[in-house]
mmCIF file of C-alpha atoms in Angstrom:
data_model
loop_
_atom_site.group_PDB
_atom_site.id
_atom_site.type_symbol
_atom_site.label_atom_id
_atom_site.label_comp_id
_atom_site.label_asym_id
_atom_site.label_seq_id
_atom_site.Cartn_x
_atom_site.Cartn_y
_atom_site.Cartn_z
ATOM 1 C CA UNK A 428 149.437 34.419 105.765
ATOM 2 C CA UNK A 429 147.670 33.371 102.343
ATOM 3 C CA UNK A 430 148.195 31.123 100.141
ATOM 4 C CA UNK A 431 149.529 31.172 96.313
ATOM 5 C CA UNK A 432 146.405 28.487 95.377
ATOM 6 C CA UNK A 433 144.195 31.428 96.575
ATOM 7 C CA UNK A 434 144.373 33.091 93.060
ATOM 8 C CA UNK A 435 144.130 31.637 89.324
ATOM 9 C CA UNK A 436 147.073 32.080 86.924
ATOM 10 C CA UNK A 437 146.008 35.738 86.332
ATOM 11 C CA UNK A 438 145.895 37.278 89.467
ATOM 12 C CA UNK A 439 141.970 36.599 89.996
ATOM 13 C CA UNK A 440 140.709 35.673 93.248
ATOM 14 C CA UNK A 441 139.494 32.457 93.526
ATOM 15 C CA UNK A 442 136.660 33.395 95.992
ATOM 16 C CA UNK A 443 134.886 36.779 94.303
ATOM 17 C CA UNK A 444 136.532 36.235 90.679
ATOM 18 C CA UNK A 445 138.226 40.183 91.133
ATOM 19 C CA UNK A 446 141.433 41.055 89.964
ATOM 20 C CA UNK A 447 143.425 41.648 93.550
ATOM 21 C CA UNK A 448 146.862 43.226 92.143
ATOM 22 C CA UNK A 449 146.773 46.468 91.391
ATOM 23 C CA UNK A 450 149.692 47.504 89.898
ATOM 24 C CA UNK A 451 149.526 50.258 88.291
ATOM 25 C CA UNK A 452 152.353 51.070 86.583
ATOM 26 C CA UNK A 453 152.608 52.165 82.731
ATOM 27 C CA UNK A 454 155.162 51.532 79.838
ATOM 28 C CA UNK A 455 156.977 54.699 80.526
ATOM 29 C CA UNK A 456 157.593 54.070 84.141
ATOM 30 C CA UNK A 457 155.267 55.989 85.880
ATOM 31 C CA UNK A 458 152.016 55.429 87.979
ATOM 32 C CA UNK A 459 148.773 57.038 87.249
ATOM 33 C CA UNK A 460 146.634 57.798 90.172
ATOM 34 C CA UNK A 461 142.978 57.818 90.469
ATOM 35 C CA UNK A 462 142.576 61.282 88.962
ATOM 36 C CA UNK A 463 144.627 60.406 85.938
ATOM 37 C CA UNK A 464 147.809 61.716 87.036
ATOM 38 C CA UNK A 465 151.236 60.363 86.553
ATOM 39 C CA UNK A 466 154.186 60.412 89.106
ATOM 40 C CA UNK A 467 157.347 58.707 87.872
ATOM 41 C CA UNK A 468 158.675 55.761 89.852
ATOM 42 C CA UNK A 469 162.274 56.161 89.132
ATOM 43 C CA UNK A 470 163.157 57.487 92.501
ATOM 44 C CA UNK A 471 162.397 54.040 94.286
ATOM 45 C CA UNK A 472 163.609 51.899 91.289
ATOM 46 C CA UNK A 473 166.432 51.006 93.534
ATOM 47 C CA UNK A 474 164.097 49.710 95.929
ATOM 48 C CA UNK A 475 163.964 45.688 96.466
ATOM 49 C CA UNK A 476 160.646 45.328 94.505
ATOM 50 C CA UNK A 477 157.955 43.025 96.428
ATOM 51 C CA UNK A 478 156.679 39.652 94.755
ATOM 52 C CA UNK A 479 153.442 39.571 93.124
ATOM 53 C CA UNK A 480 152.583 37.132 95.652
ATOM 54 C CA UNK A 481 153.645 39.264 98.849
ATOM 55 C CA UNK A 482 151.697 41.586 97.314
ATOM 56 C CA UNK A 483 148.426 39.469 97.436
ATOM 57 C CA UNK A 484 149.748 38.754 100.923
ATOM 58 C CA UNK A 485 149.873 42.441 101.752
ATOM 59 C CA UNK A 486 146.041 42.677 100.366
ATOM 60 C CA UNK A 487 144.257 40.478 102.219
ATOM 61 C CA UNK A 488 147.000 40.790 105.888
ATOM 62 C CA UNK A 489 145.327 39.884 108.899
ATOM 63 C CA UNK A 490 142.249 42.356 108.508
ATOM 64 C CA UNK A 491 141.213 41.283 112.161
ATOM 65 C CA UNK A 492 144.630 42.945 114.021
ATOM 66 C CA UNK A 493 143.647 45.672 116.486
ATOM 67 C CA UNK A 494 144.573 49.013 115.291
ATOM 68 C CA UNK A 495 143.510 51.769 117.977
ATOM 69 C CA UNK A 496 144.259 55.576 117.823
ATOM 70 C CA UNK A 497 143.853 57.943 121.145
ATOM 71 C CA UNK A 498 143.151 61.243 119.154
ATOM 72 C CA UNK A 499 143.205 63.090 116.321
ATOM 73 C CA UNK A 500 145.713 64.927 114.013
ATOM 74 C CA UNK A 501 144.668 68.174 111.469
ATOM 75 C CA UNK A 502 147.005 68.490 108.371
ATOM 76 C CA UNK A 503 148.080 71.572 107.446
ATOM 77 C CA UNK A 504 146.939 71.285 103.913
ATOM 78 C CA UNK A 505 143.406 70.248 104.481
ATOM 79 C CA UNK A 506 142.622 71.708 108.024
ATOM 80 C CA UNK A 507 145.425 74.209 108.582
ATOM 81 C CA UNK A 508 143.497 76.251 111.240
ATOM 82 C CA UNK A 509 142.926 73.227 113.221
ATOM 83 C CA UNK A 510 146.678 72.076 112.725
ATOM 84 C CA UNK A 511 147.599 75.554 114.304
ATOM 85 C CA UNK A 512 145.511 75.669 117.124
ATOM 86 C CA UNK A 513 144.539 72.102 118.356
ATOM 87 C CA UNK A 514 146.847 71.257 121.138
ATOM 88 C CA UNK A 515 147.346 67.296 120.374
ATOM 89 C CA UNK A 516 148.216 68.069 117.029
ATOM 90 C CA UNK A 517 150.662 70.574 117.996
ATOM 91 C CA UNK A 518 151.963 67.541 120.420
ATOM 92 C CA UNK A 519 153.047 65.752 117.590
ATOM 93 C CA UNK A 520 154.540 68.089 115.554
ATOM 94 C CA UNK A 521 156.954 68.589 118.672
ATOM 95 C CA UNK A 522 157.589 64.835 119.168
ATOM 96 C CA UNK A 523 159.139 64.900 115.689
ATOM 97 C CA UNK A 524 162.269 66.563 116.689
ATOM 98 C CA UNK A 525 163.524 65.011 119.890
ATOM 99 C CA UNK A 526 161.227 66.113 122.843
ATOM 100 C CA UNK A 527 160.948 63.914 125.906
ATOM 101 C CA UNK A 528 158.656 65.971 127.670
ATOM 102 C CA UNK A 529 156.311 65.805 124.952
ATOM 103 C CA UNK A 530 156.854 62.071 124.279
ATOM 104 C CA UNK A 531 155.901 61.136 128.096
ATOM 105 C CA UNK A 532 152.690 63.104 127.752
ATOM 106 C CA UNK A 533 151.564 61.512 124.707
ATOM 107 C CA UNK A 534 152.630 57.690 126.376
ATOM 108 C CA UNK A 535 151.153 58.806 129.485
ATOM 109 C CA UNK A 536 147.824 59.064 126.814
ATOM 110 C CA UNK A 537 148.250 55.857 124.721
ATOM 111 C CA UNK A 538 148.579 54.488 128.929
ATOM 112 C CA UNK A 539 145.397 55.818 129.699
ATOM 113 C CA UNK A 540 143.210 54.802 126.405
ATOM 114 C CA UNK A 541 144.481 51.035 126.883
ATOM 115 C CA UNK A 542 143.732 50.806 130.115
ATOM 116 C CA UNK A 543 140.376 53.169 130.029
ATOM 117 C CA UNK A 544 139.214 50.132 126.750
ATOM 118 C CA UNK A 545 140.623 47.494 128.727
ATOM 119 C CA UNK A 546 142.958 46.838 125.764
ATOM 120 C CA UNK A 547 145.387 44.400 126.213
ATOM 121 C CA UNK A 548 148.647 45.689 128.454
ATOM 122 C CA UNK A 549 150.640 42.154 128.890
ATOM 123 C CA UNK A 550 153.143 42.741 126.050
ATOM 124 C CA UNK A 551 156.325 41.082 125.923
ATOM 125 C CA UNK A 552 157.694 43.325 123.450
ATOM 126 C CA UNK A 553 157.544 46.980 122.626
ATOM 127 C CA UNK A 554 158.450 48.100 118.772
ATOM 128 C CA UNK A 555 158.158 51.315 117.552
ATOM 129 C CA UNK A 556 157.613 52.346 113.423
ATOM 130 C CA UNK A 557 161.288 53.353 112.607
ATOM 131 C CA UNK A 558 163.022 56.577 111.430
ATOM 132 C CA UNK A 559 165.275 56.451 108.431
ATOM 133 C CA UNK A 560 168.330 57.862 110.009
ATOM 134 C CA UNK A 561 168.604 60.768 107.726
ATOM 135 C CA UNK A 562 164.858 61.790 107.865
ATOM 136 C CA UNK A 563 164.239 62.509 111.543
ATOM 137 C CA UNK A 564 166.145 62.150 114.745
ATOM 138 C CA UNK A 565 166.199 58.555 115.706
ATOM 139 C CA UNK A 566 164.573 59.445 118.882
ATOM 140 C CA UNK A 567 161.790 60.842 117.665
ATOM 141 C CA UNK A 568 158.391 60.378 116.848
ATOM 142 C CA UNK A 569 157.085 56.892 117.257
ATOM 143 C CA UNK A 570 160.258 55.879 118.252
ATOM 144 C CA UNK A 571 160.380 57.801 120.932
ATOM 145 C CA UNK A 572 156.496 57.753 122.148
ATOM 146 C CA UNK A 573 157.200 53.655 122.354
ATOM 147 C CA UNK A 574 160.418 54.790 124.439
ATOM 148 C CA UNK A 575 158.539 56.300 126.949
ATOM 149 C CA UNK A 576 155.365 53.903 126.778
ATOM 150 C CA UNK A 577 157.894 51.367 127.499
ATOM 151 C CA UNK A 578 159.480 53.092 130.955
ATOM 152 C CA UNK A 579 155.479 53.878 132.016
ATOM 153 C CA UNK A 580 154.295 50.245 130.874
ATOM 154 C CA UNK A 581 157.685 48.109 132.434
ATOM 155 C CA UNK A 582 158.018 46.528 129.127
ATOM 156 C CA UNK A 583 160.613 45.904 127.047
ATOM 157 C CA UNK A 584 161.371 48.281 124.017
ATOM 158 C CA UNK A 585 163.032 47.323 121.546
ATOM 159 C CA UNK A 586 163.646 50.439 118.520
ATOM 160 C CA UNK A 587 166.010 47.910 116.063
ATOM 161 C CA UNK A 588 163.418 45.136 115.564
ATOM 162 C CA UNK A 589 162.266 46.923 112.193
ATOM 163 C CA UNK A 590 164.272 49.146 110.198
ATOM 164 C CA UNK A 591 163.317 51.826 107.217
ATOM 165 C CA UNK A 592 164.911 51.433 103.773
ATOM 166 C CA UNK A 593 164.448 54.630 102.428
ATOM 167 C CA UNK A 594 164.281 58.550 102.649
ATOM 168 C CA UNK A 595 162.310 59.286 100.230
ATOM 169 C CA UNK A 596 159.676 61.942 100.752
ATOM 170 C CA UNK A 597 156.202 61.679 99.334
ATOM 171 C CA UNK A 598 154.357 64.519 100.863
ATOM 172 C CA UNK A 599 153.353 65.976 97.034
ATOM 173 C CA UNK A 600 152.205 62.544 96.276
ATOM 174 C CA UNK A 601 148.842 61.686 96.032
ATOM 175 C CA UNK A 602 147.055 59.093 98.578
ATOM 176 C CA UNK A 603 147.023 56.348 95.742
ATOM 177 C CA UNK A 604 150.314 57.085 94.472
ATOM 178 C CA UNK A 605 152.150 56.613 97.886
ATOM 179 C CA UNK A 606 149.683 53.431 98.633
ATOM 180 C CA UNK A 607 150.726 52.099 95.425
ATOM 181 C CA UNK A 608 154.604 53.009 96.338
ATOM 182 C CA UNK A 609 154.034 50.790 99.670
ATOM 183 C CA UNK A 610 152.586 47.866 98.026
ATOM 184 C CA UNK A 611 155.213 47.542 95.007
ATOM 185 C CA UNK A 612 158.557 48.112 96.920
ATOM 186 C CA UNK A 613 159.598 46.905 100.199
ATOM 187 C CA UNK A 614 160.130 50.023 102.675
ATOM 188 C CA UNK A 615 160.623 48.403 105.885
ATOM 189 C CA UNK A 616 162.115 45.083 107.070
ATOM 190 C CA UNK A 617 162.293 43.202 109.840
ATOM 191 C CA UNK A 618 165.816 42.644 111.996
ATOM 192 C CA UNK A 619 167.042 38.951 111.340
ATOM 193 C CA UNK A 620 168.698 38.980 114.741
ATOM 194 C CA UNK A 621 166.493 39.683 117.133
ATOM 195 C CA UNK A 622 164.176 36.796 117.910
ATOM 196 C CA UNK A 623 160.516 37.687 118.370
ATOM 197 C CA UNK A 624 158.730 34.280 117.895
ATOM 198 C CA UNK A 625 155.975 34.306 120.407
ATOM 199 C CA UNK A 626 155.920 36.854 121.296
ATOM 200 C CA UNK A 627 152.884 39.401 122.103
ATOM 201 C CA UNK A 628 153.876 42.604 120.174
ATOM 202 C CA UNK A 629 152.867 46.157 120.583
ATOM 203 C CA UNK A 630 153.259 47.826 117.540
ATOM 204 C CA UNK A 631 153.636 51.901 118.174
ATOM 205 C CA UNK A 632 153.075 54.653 115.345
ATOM 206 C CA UNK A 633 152.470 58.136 116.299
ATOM 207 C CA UNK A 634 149.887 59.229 113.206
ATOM 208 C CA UNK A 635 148.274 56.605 110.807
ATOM 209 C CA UNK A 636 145.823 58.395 107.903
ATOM 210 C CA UNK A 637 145.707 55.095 105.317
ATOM 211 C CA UNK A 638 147.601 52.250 107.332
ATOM 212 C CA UNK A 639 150.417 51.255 104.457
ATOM 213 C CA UNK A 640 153.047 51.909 106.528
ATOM 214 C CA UNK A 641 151.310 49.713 109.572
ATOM 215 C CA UNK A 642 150.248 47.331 106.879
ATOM 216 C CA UNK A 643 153.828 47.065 105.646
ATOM 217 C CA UNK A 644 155.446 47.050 109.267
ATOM 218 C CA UNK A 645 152.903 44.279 110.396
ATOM 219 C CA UNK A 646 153.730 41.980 107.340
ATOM 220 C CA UNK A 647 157.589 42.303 108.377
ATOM 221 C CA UNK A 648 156.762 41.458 111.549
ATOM 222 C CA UNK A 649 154.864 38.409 111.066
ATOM 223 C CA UNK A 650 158.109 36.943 109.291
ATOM 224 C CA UNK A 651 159.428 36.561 112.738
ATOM 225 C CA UNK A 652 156.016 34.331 114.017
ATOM 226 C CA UNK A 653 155.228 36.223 117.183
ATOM 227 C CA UNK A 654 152.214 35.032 118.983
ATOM 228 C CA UNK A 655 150.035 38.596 118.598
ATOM 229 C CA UNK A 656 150.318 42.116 117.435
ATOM 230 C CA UNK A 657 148.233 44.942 118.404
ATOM 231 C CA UNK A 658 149.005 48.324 117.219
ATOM 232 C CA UNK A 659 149.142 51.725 118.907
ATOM 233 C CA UNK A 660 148.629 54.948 117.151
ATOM 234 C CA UNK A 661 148.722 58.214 119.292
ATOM 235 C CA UNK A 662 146.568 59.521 116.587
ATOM 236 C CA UNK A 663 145.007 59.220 113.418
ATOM 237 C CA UNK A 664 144.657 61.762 110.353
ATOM 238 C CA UNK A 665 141.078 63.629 110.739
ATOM 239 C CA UNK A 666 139.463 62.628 107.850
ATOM 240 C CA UNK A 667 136.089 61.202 106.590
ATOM 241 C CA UNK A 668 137.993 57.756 106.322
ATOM 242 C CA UNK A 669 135.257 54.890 106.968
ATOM 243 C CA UNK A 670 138.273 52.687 107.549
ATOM 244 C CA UNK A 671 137.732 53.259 111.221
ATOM 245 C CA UNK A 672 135.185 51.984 113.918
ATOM 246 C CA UNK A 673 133.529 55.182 115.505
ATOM 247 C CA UNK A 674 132.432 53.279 118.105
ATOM 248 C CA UNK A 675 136.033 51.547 119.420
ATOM 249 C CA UNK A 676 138.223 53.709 117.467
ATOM 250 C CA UNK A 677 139.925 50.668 115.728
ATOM 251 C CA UNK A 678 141.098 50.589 112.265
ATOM 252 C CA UNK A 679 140.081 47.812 109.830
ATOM 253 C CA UNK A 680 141.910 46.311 107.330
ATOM 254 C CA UNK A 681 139.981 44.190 105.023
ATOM 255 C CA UNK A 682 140.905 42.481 101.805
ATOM 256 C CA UNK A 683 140.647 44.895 99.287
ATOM 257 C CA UNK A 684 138.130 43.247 96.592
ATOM 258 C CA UNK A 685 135.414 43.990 100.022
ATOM 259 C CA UNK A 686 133.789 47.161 99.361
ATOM 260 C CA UNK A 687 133.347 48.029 102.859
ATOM 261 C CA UNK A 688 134.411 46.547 106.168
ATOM 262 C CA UNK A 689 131.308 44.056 107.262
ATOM 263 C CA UNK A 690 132.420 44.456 111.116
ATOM 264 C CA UNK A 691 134.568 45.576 113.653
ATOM 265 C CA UNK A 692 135.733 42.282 115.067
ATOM 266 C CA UNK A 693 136.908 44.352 118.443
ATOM 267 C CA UNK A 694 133.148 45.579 119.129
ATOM 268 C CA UNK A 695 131.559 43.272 117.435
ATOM 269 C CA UNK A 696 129.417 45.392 115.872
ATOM 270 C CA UNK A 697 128.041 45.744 112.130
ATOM 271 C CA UNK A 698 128.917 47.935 109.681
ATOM 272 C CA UNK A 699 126.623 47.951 107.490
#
């Protein structure tokens, strides 16, 4: 966690002098995207809207939390011969409708890769990225992967520790838009009544491509003080996305006035 005293009185960084907050959006309610496009908000107006100061907090989150992957995932817009032929990706696509056979095979991976980068495995607590309950089955996707993970593991799983706040689709948004959407409302939020305080947590998502909604789901998380979080992603978005170590596979997240991440705390290796 950050503190206010970190920035001057408007919005500047103490530390670099750059303007952190980058909310976006204009007089006529809409957010304009790096190509000069406009989407309207008005859809997630009814949204509990995040402070300016959890939104500095959401900027600079702990950029030194593990975030691993086991393989990758081909869209369908941007690689769609890939998305119909490679057999992982096709694995994930059937985990979002409720497929327990799938699910074990893709735990029984996550399994492997943690034990195969002698990744942490003593967990107290299993939680997987929720389903809005009119989206997708509640069994499905990560929710069910960190079912399964949990019955292969003998750890506890817990799929009510975080809950989603909204159904609202953003597949025809852009990647700034939705990032934007992620940082300004709050999407997810963490269970009052289930005690996690420290605790070690293994947070489970089945694709990250950007890392808002782990950024977002970490932040909630860290309201309830557990001791650690690591984060599980059966696979990541195939992209040219420099956010991730090639050597360890682990995705960093790094205030965003830093042009580049400087190292990979989990290799210890430089970026640059």
């Amino acid at each position: 966690m950050i503190n206010e005293s970190d920035w001057d009185g408007n919005g500047n960084h103490k530390d670099t002098g750059k303007y952190v907050d980058r909310n976006g959006i204009t007089s006529d309610g809409k957010i304009v995207d790096e190509n000069g496009n406009k989407y309207s908000i008005l859809p997630f107006e009814s949204l509990e809207k995040k402070s300016i100061y959890d939104r500095k907090c959401m900027d600079v989150i702990d950029y030194d939390i593990s975030i691993f992957h086991t393989g990758e995932y081909y869209s369908k817009t941007k690689f769609p011969e890939k998305h119909a032929s490679d057999s992982f990706t096709r694995m994930i696509i059937l985990n979002k409708k409720e497929n327990p056979q799938v699910a074990i095979l893709i735990a029984q991976k996550i399994t492997k890769f943690l034990e195969e980068n002698k990744i942490q495995t003593n967990y107290d607590l299993i939680v997987p990225v929720p389903n809005h309950p009119q989206s997708y089955p509640k069994d499905s996707r990560a929710v069910s992967i960190a079912k399964q993970l949990g019955n292969i593991m003998k750890i506890e799983y817990n799929p009510d520790v975080l809950e989603k706040l909204t159904n609202i689709g953003m597949k025809n948004y852009s990647q700034y838009f939705k990032s934007e959407i992620y940082r300004i409302w709050r999407l997810y939020k963490l269970n009052p009544d289930i005690n996690i305080a420290n605790k070690k947590i293994l947070l489970v998502d089945d694709v990250v491509t950007q890392g808002d909604t782990i950024r977002n789901c970490i932040y909630e998380l860290k309201k309830g003080n557990p001791e650690s979080i690591t984060v599980i992603c059966a696979a990541k978005t195939h992209s040219d996305n420099k956010n991730f170590c090639k050597l360890c596979k682990n995705l960093i997240m790094w205030p965003n006035y830093l042009e580049y991440p400087e190292y990979c705390h989990n290799c210890s290796r430089n970026f640059t």
